[in-house]
Coordinates of N, CA, C and O in Angstrom, one line a residue:
M25 N 38.7 -87.8 7.0 CA 39.2 -86.7 6.3 C 40.8 -86.7 6.3 O 41.4 -87.1 7.3
V26 N 41.4 -86.2 5.3 CA 42.8 -86.1 5.2 C 43.4 -85.0 6.0 O 44.4 -85.1 6.7
S27 N 42.7 -83.9 6.1 CA 43.2 -82.7 6.7 C 43.2 -82.8 8.2 O 42.3 -83.4 8.8
K28 N 44.2 -82.3 8.9 CA 44.3 -82.3 10.3 C 43.4 -81.3 11.0 O 43.0 -81.4 12.1
N29 N 43.1 -80.2 10.2 CA 42.3 -79.1 10.7 C 41.1 -78.9 9.8 O 41.3 -78.6 8.6
T30 N 39.9 -79.1 10.3 CA 38.7 -79.0 9.5 C 37.8 -78.0 10.2 O 37.6 -78.1 11.4
I31 N 37.1 -77.2 9.4 CA 36.1 -76.3 10.0 C 34.8 -77.1 10.1 O 34.3 -77.7 9.1
C32 N 34.2 -77.1 11.3 CA 32.9 -77.7 11.5 C 31.8 -76.7 11.6 O 31.9 -75.7 12.4
L33 N 30.8 -76.8 10.8 CA 29.7 -75.8 10.7 C 28.4 -76.5 11.2 O 28.1 -77.6 10.7
W34 N 27.7 -75.9 12.0 CA 26.5 -76.5 12.6 C 25.3 -76.1 11.8 O 25.1 -74.9 11.5
Y35 N 24.5 -77.1 11.5 CA 23.2 -76.8 10.8 C 22.1 -77.5 11.5 O 22.2 -78.4 12.2
D36 N 20.9 -77.1 11.1 CA 19.7 -77.7 11.7 C 19.0 -78.5 10.6 O 18.0 -78.2 10.0
G37 N 19.7 -79.7 10.3 CA 19.1 -80.6 9.3 C 19.4 -80.3 7.9 O 18.9 -81.0 7.0
T38 N 20.1 -79.2 7.6 CA 20.3 -78.8 6.2 C 21.7 -78.8 5.8 O 22.1 -78.1 4.8
A39 N 22.6 -79.5 6.4 CA 24.0 -79.5 6.1 C 24.3 -80.0 4.6 O 25.1 -79.4 3.9
L40 N 23.5 -81.0 4.2 CA 23.7 -81.5 2.8 C 23.3 -80.4 1.8 O 23.9 -80.2 0.8
D41 N 22.2 -79.8 2.0 CA 21.7 -78.7 1.2 C 22.7 -77.6 1.1 O 23.0 -77.1 0.0
A42 N 23.2 -77.2 2.2 CA 24.2 -76.1 2.2 C 25.5 -76.5 1.5 O 26.0 -75.8 0.6
A43 N 26.0 -77.7 1.8 CA 27.2 -78.2 1.1 C 27.0 -78.3 -0.4 O 27.9 -77.9 -1.2
T44 N 25.9 -78.7 -0.8 CA 25.6 -78.8 -2.3 C 25.6 -77.4 -2.9 O 26.1 -77.2 -4.0
F45 N 25.0 -76.5 -2.2 CA 24.9 -75.1 -2.7 C 26.4 -74.5 -2.9 O 26.7 -73.9 -3.9
Y46 N 27.2 -74.7 -1.8 CA 28.5 -74.2 -1.9 C 29.3 -74.9 -3.0 O 30.1 -74.2 -3.7
A47 N 29.1 -76.2 -3.2 CA 29.9 -76.9 -4.2 C 29.5 -76.4 -5.6 O 30.3 -76.3 -6.5
E48 N 28.2 -76.0 -5.8 CA 27.7 -75.5 -7.1 C 28.1 -74.1 -7.3 O 28.1 -73.6 -8.5
T49 N 28.4 -73.3 -6.3 CA 28.6 -71.9 -6.4 C 30.0 -71.5 -6.4 O 30.4 -70.6 -7.2
F50 N 30.9 -72.1 -5.6 CA 32.2 -71.7 -5.5 C 33.2 -72.6 -6.2 O 33.1 -73.8 -6.1
P51 N 34.2 -72.1 -6.9 CA 35.2 -72.9 -7.5 C 36.0 -73.7 -6.4 O 36.1 -73.3 -5.3
D52 N 36.6 -74.8 -6.9 CA 37.4 -75.7 -6.0 C 36.6 -76.1 -4.7 O 37.1 -76.1 -3.6
S53 N 35.3 -76.4 -5.0 CA 34.4 -76.8 -3.9 C 33.7 -78.1 -4.3 O 33.4 -78.3 -5.5
A54 N 33.5 -79.0 -3.3 CA 32.8 -80.3 -3.6 C 32.2 -80.9 -2.4 O 32.6 -80.6 -1.2
V55 N 31.2 -81.7 -2.6 CA 30.6 -82.5 -1.5 C 31.3 -83.8 -1.5 O 31.5 -84.4 -2.5
G56 N 31.8 -84.2 -0.3 CA 32.5 -85.5 -0.2 C 31.5 -86.5 0.4 O 30.4 -86.7 0.0
A57 N 32.0 -87.1 1.5 CA 31.2 -88.2 2.1 C 30.0 -87.6 2.9 O 30.0 -86.5 3.5
V58 N 28.9 -88.4 2.8 CA 27.7 -88.1 3.6 C 27.5 -89.2 4.6 O 27.5 -90.4 4.3
H59 N 27.5 -88.8 5.9 CA 27.5 -89.8 7.0 C 26.1 -89.8 7.6 O 25.6 -88.7 8.1
R60 N 25.5 -90.9 7.8 CA 24.2 -91.0 8.4 C 24.3 -91.5 9.8 O 25.2 -92.2 10.2
A61 N 23.4 -91.1 10.6 CA 23.4 -91.4 12.1 C 23.2 -92.9 12.3 O 22.3 -93.5 11.8
P62 N 24.1 -93.5 13.1 CA 24.0 -94.9 13.4 C 22.9 -95.2 14.4 O 22.5 -96.3 14.6
G63 N 22.3 -94.2 15.0 CA 21.3 -94.3 16.0 C 20.5 -93.0 16.1 O 20.9 -92.0 15.6
D64 N 19.5 -93.0 16.9 CA 18.7 -91.8 17.2 C 19.6 -90.8 18.0 O 20.5 -91.2 18.7
Y65 N 19.4 -89.5 17.8 CA 20.1 -88.5 18.5 C 19.1 -87.3 18.8 O 18.0 -87.4 18.3
P66 N 19.5 -86.4 19.7 CA 18.5 -85.4 20.1 C 17.7 -84.7 19.0 O 16.6 -84.4 19.2
S67 N 18.4 -84.4 17.8 CA 17.6 -83.7 16.8 C 17.4 -84.5 15.6 O 17.1 -84.0 14.5
G68 N 17.5 -85.8 15.7 CA 17.3 -86.7 14.5 C 17.2 -88.2 14.8 O 17.3 -88.6 16.0
K69 N 16.9 -88.9 13.8 CA 16.7 -90.3 13.9 C 17.8 -91.1 13.2 O 18.5 -90.6 12.3
Q70 N 17.9 -92.4 13.6 CA 18.8 -93.3 12.9 C 18.6 -93.2 11.4 O 17.5 -93.2 10.9
G71 N 19.7 -93.1 10.6 CA 19.6 -93.0 9.2 C 19.5 -91.6 8.6 O 19.7 -91.4 7.4
D72 N 19.2 -90.6 9.5 CA 19.2 -89.2 9.0 C 20.7 -88.8 8.7 O 21.6 -89.3 9.2
V73 N 20.8 -87.8 7.8 CA 22.2 -87.2 7.5 C 22.6 -86.6 8.8 O 22.0 -85.6 9.3
L74 N 23.7 -87.0 9.3 CA 24.3 -86.5 10.5 C 25.5 -85.5 10.2 O 25.5 -84.4 10.7
M75 N 26.4 -85.9 9.3 CA 27.5 -85.1 8.9 C 27.8 -85.2 7.4 O 27.5 -86.2 6.8
V76 N 28.2 -84.1 6.9 CA 28.6 -84.0 5.5 C 30.0 -83.4 5.4 O 30.3 -82.4 5.9
E77 N 30.9 -84.2 4.7 CA 32.2 -83.7 4.5 C 32.2 -82.9 3.2 O 31.7 -83.4 2.2
F78 N 32.8 -81.7 3.1 CA 32.8 -80.9 1.9 C 33.9 -80.0 1.9 O 34.6 -79.8 3.0
T79 N 34.3 -79.4 0.8 CA 35.3 -78.4 0.7 C 34.6 -77.1 0.1 O 33.7 -77.2 -0.7
V80 N 35.1 -76.0 0.6 CA 34.7 -74.7 0.1 C 35.9 -74.0 -0.3 O 36.8 -73.6 0.5
M81 N 36.1 -73.8 -1.6 CA 37.3 -73.2 -2.2 C 38.6 -73.8 -1.6 O 39.5 -73.1 -1.2
G82 N 38.6 -75.1 -1.5 CA 39.8 -75.9 -1.1 C 39.9 -76.0 0.5 O 40.8 -76.7 0.9
I83 N 39.0 -75.4 1.2 CA 39.0 -75.5 2.7 C 38.1 -76.6 3.1 O 37.0 -76.7 2.8
P84 N 38.7 -77.6 3.9 CA 37.9 -78.7 4.3 C 36.9 -78.3 5.4 O 37.3 -77.6 6.3
C85 N 35.7 -78.8 5.3 CA 34.7 -78.5 6.2 C 33.9 -79.8 6.5 O 33.8 -80.7 5.7
V86 N 33.2 -79.7 7.6 CA 32.2 -80.7 8.0 C 30.9 -80.0 8.4 O 31.0 -79.0 9.2
G87 N 29.8 -80.4 7.8 CA 28.5 -79.8 8.2 C 27.9 -80.8 9.2 O 27.8 -82.0 8.8
L88 N 27.6 -80.4 10.3 CA 27.0 -81.2 11.4 C 25.5 -80.8 11.6 O 25.2 -79.7 11.9
N89 N 24.7 -81.8 11.4 CA 23.2 -81.5 11.6 C 22.9 -81.7 13.1 O 22.4 -82.7 13.5
G90 N 23.3 -80.7 13.8 CA 23.2 -80.7 15.3 C 21.9 -80.3 15.9 O 21.6 -80.5 17.0
G91 N 21.0 -79.7 15.0 CA 19.7 -79.2 15.5 C 19.7 -77.7 15.6 O 20.6 -77.0 15.2
P92 N 18.6 -77.2 16.2 CA 18.3 -75.8 16.2 C 19.0 -75.0 17.3 O 18.9 -73.8 17.4
E93 N 19.7 -75.7 18.2 CA 20.3 -75.0 19.4 C 21.2 -73.9 19.1 O 21.2 -72.9 19.8
F94 N 22.1 -74.1 18.1 CA 23.2 -73.1 17.9 C 23.0 -72.5 16.5 O 22.7 -73.2 15.5
K95 N 23.2 -71.2 16.4 CA 23.1 -70.5 15.1 C 24.5 -69.9 14.7 O 25.3 -69.6 15.5
H96 N 24.6 -69.7 13.4 CA 25.8 -69.0 12.9 C 25.8 -67.6 13.3 O 24.7 -67.0 13.5
S97 N 26.9 -66.9 13.3 CA 27.0 -65.5 13.6 C 28.1 -64.9 12.8 O 28.9 -65.6 12.2
E98 N 28.1 -63.5 12.7 CA 29.1 -62.8 12.0 C 30.5 -63.0 12.5 O 31.5 -62.6 11.9
A99 N 30.6 -63.6 13.7 CA 31.9 -63.8 14.3 C 32.8 -64.8 13.5 O 34.0 -64.9 13.6
F100 N 32.1 -65.5 12.6 CA 32.8 -66.4 11.6 C 32.3 -66.1 10.3 O 31.1 -66.0 10.1
S101 N 33.2 -66.0 9.3 CA 32.8 -65.7 7.9 C 33.8 -66.3 7.0 O 35.0 -66.5 7.3
F102 N 33.4 -66.6 5.8 CA 34.3 -66.9 4.7 C 34.6 -65.6 3.9 O 33.6 -64.9 3.6
Q103 N 35.8 -65.3 3.7 CA 36.2 -64.1 2.9 C 36.6 -64.6 1.6 O 37.6 -65.4 1.5
V104 N 35.9 -64.2 0.5 CA 36.2 -64.6 -0.8 C 36.8 -63.5 -1.6 O 36.2 -62.5 -1.8
A105 N 38.1 -63.6 -2.1 CA 38.7 -62.6 -2.9 C 38.3 -62.8 -4.3 O 38.5 -63.9 -4.9
T106 N 37.7 -61.7 -4.9 CA 37.2 -61.8 -6.3 C 38.1 -61.0 -7.2 O 38.8 -60.0 -6.7
D107 N 38.2 -61.3 -8.4 CA 39.1 -60.7 -9.4 C 38.5 -59.6 -10.2 O 39.3 -58.7 -10.7
D108 N 37.2 -59.5 -10.3 CA 36.6 -58.5 -11.1 C 35.1 -58.3 -10.7 O 34.6 -59.1 -9.8
Q109 N 34.4 -57.4 -11.3 CA 33.0 -57.1 -10.9 C 32.1 -58.3 -11.3 O 31.2 -58.6 -10.5
A110 N 32.4 -58.9 -12.4 CA 31.6 -60.0 -12.8 C 31.6 -61.1 -11.8 O 30.5 -61.7 -11.4
E111 N 32.8 -61.5 -11.3 CA 32.9 -62.5 -10.2 C 32.2 -62.1 -8.9 O 31.5 -62.8 -8.3
T112 N 32.4 -60.8 -8.6 CA 31.8 -60.2 -7.4 C 30.3 -60.3 -7.5 O 29.6 -60.8 -6.6
D113 N 29.8 -59.9 -8.6 CA 28.3 -59.9 -8.8 C 27.8 -61.4 -8.8 O 26.8 -61.6 -8.2
R114 N 28.5 -62.3 -9.5 CA 28.0 -63.6 -9.5 C 27.9 -64.3 -8.1 O 26.9 -64.9 -7.8
L115 N 28.9 -64.1 -7.3 CA 28.9 -64.8 -6.0 C 27.9 -64.1 -5.1 O 27.2 -64.8 -4.4
W116 N 28.0 -62.8 -5.1 CA 27.0 -62.0 -4.2 C 25.6 -62.4 -4.6 O 24.8 -62.7 -3.7
N117 N 25.3 -62.3 -5.9 CA 23.9 -62.6 -6.3 C 23.5 -64.1 -6.0 O 22.3 -64.3 -5.8
A118 N 24.4 -65.0 -6.1 CA 24.1 -66.4 -5.9 C 23.8 -66.6 -4.4 O 22.8 -67.3 -4.1
I119 N 24.5 -65.9 -3.5 CA 24.2 -66.0 -2.1 C 22.9 -65.3 -1.7 O 22.0 -65.9 -1.1
V120 N 22.8 -64.1 -2.1 CA 21.6 -63.3 -1.7 C 20.4 -63.8 -2.5 O 19.3 -63.8 -1.9
G121 N 20.6 -64.1 -3.7 CA 19.4 -64.6 -4.5 C 18.9 -66.0 -4.2 O 17.9 -66.4 -4.6
N122 N 19.6 -66.7 -3.3 CA 19.2 -68.0 -2.9 C 18.7 -68.0 -1.5 O 19.0 -68.8 -0.6
G123 N 17.9 -66.9 -1.1 CA 17.4 -66.8 0.2 C 18.3 -66.2 1.2 O 18.0 -66.2 2.4
G124 N 19.4 -65.6 0.7 CA 20.3 -64.9 1.6 C 19.9 -63.5 2.0 O 18.8 -63.1 1.6
Q125 N 20.8 -62.8 2.6 CA 20.5 -61.5 3.0 C 21.7 -60.5 2.8 O 22.9 -60.9 3.1
E126 N 21.5 -59.4 2.3 CA 22.5 -58.4 2.1 C 22.9 -57.8 3.4 O 22.1 -57.6 4.3
S127 N 24.2 -57.3 3.5 CA 24.6 -56.6 4.6 C 25.5 -55.4 4.1 O 25.3 -55.0 2.9
E128 N 26.4 -55.0 4.8 CA 27.2 -53.8 4.4 C 28.7 -54.2 4.1 O 29.2 -55.2 4.6
C129 N 29.4 -53.4 3.4 CA 30.8 -53.4 3.1 C 31.2 -54.8 2.5 O 32.3 -55.3 2.9
G130 N 30.4 -55.3 1.7 CA 30.7 -56.6 1.0 C 30.3 -57.8 1.7 O 30.6 -58.9 1.3
W131 N 29.6 -57.7 2.9 CA 29.2 -58.8 3.7 C 27.8 -59.2 3.3 O 26.9 -58.3 2.9
C132 N 27.5 -60.5 3.3 CA 26.2 -61.0 3.1 C 26.1 -62.3 3.9 O 27.1 -62.9 4.3
K133 N 24.8 -62.8 4.1 CA 24.6 -64.1 4.7 C 23.9 -65.0 3.8 O 23.0 -64.6 3.0
D134 N 24.2 -66.3 3.8 CA 23.4 -67.2 3.0 C 22.2 -67.6 3.8 O 22.0 -67.2 4.9
K135 N 21.3 -68.4 3.2 CA 20.0 -68.7 3.8 C 20.2 -69.5 5.0 O 19.2 -69.7 5.8
W136 N 21.3 -70.1 5.3 CA 21.6 -70.9 6.5 C 22.1 -70.0 7.6 O 22.4 -70.5 8.7
G137 N 22.4 -68.7 7.3 CA 22.9 -67.8 8.3 C 24.4 -67.7 8.4 O 24.9 -66.9 9.2
L138 N 25.1 -68.3 7.5 CA 26.5 -68.3 7.4 C 27.0 -67.0 6.7 O 26.4 -66.6 5.7
S139 N 27.9 -66.2 7.3 CA 28.3 -65.0 6.7 C 29.5 -65.1 5.7 O 30.3 -66.0 5.9
W140 N 29.4 -64.3 4.7 CA 30.4 -64.3 3.6 C 30.8 -62.9 3.4 O 30.0 -61.9 3.4
Q141 N 32.1 -62.7 3.1 CA 32.6 -61.4 2.7 C 33.1 -61.6 1.2 O 34.0 -62.3 1.0
I142 N 32.3 -61.0 0.3 CA 32.7 -61.0 -1.1 C 33.5 -59.8 -1.3 O 33.0 -58.7 -1.5
T143 N 34.9 -60.0 -1.4 CA 35.8 -58.9 -1.3 C 36.7 -58.8 -2.5 O 37.6 -59.6 -2.7
P144 N 36.4 -57.8 -3.4 CA 37.3 -57.7 -4.6 C 38.7 -57.4 -4.2 O 39.0 -56.6 -3.2
R145 N 39.7 -58.0 -4.9 CA 41.1 -57.7 -4.7 C 41.4 -56.2 -4.8 O 42.2 -55.7 -4.1
A146 N 40.7 -55.6 -5.7 CA 40.8 -54.1 -5.9 C 40.5 -53.3 -4.6 O 41.1 -52.3 -4.4
L147 N 39.5 -53.8 -3.9 CA 39.2 -53.1 -2.6 C 40.3 -53.2 -1.6 O 40.7 -52.3 -1.0
M148 N 40.9 -54.4 -1.5 CA 42.0 -54.6 -0.5 C 43.2 -53.8 -0.9 O 43.8 -53.2 -0.1
A149 N 43.5 -53.8 -2.2 CA 44.6 -52.9 -2.7 C 44.4 -51.5 -2.4 O 45.3 -50.7 -2.0
A150 N 43.1 -51.0 -2.6 CA 42.8 -49.6 -2.4 C 42.9 -49.2 -0.9 O 43.5 -48.2 -0.6
V151 N 42.3 -50.0 0.0 CA 42.3 -49.6 1.4 C 43.6 -49.9 2.1 O 43.8 -49.4 3.3
T152 N 44.5 -50.6 1.5 CA 45.8 -50.7 2.1 C 46.9 -49.9 1.3 O 48.1 -50.2 1.5
D153 N 46.5 -49.0 0.5 CA 47.4 -48.1 -0.3 C 48.3 -47.4 0.8 O 47.8 -46.9 1.8
P154 N 49.6 -47.4 0.5 CA 50.5 -46.8 1.4 C 50.3 -45.3 1.6 O 50.6 -44.7 2.6
D155 N 49.7 -44.7 0.6 CA 49.2 -43.3 0.6 C 47.9 -43.3 1.5 O 46.9 -43.7 1.0
R156 N 48.0 -42.8 2.7 CA 46.9 -43.0 3.6 C 45.7 -42.2 3.1 O 44.5 -42.6 3.3
A157 N 45.9 -41.0 2.5 CA 44.7 -40.3 1.9 C 44.1 -41.1 0.8 O 42.8 -41.1 0.7
A158 N 44.9 -41.7 0.0 CA 44.3 -42.5 -1.1 C 43.6 -43.7 -0.6 O 42.7 -44.2 -1.2
A159 N 44.0 -44.2 0.6 CA 43.4 -45.4 1.2 C 42.1 -45.0 1.9 O 41.1 -45.8 1.9
K160 N 42.0 -43.8 2.4 CA 40.8 -43.4 3.1 C 39.6 -43.2 2.2 O 38.5 -43.5 2.6
R161 N 39.8 -42.6 1.0 CA 38.7 -42.3 0.1 C 38.0 -43.6 -0.2 O 36.7 -43.7 -0.1
P162 N 38.6 -44.7 -0.7 CA 37.9 -45.9 -1.0 C 37.3 -46.6 0.2 O 36.2 -47.2 0.2
F163 N 38.0 -46.4 1.4 CA 37.4 -47.0 2.6 C 36.1 -46.3 2.9 O 35.1 -47.0 3.3
E164 N 36.1 -45.0 2.8 CA 34.8 -44.3 3.1 C 33.8 -44.6 2.1 O 32.6 -44.7 2.4
A165 N 34.1 -44.8 0.8 CA 33.2 -45.2 -0.2 C 32.6 -46.6 0.1 O 31.4 -46.8 0.0
M166 N 33.5 -47.5 0.5 CA 33.0 -48.9 0.9 C 32.0 -48.9 2.0 O 31.1 -49.7 2.0
M167 N 32.2 -48.0 3.0 CA 31.3 -47.9 4.1 C 29.9 -47.7 3.8 O 29.0 -48.0 4.5
G168 N 29.6 -47.1 2.6 CA 28.2 -46.9 2.1 C 27.7 -47.9 1.2 O 26.6 -47.8 0.6
M169 N 28.5 -49.0 1.0 CA 28.1 -50.0 0.0 C 27.6 -51.3 0.7 O 28.0 -51.6 1.8
G170 N 26.7 -52.0 0.0 CA 26.4 -53.4 0.3 C 27.4 -54.2 -0.5 O 28.5 -54.5 -0.1
K171 N 27.0 -54.6 -1.7 CA 27.9 -55.3 -2.6 C 28.9 -54.2 -3.1 O 28.5 -53.1 -3.3
I172 N 30.2 -54.6 -3.2 CA 31.2 -53.7 -3.6 C 31.2 -53.4 -5.0 O 31.1 -54.3 -5.9
D173 N 31.2 -52.1 -5.3 CA 31.3 -51.6 -6.7 C 32.8 -51.2 -7.0 O 33.2 -50.2 -6.5
I174 N 33.4 -52.1 -7.8 CA 34.9 -51.9 -8.0 C 35.2 -50.6 -8.7 O 36.1 -49.9 -8.3
A175 N 34.4 -50.2 -9.7 CA 34.6 -48.9 -10.4 C 34.5 -47.7 -9.4 O 35.4 -46.8 -9.5
A176 N 33.6 -47.7 -8.5 CA 33.5 -46.7 -7.5 C 34.6 -46.7 -6.6 O 35.1 -45.6 -6.2
I177 N 35.1 -47.8 -6.2 CA 36.3 -47.9 -5.3 C 37.5 -47.4 -6.0 O 38.3 -46.6 -5.4
E178 N 37.7 -47.8 -7.2 CA 38.9 -47.3 -8.0 C 38.8 -45.8 -8.2 O 39.8 -45.1 -8.1
A179 N 37.6 -45.3 -8.5 CA 37.4 -43.8 -8.7 C 37.7 -43.1 -7.4 O 38.4 -42.0 -7.4
A180 N 37.3 -43.6 -6.3 CA 37.6 -43.0 -5.0 C 39.0 -43.0 -4.7 O 39.6 -42.0 -4.2
R181 N 39.7 -44.1 -5.0 CA 41.1 -44.2 -4.8 C 41.9 -43.1 -5.6 O 42.8 -42.5 -5.0
R182 N 41.5 -42.9 -6.8 CA 42.1 -41.9 -7.6 C 41.8 -40.4 -7.2 O 42.6 -39.5 -7.4
G183 N 40.7 -40.3 -6.5 CA 40.4 -39.0 -5.9 C 39.6 -38.3 -6.9 O 39.3 -37.2 -7.1

């Protein structure tokens, strides 16, 4: 890999499937090299896919098929800034509709357990408004949402 810093994500034999989904779903994403194990290892055999190099929205990643021992958690997530409701809906629905799981405040998990924050730019602008009262209203509105509704956030910001 060219990058000096790469995110390594652990999978249980599904790194190539995950990387392919990310490449098909997110802009500026692609599957790069697929590396097969040169010998048997605790969770696989010689010739199995061991590592997959890929990018997610320009971020270099490696998917390691390390086995069932470690799981993803909400302690790590990709935060995706969206420009409008259509993009928010498309990404959220792609993740959740492909075996993923809805959560709160714009968070969801893909079917591999990796967490995503699908975060409209309008939400970030609203909750960081220098007028603290104007920031509090959309923040409180967000707290009751799964997928973010930009129109509701903007209405809350206006009061």
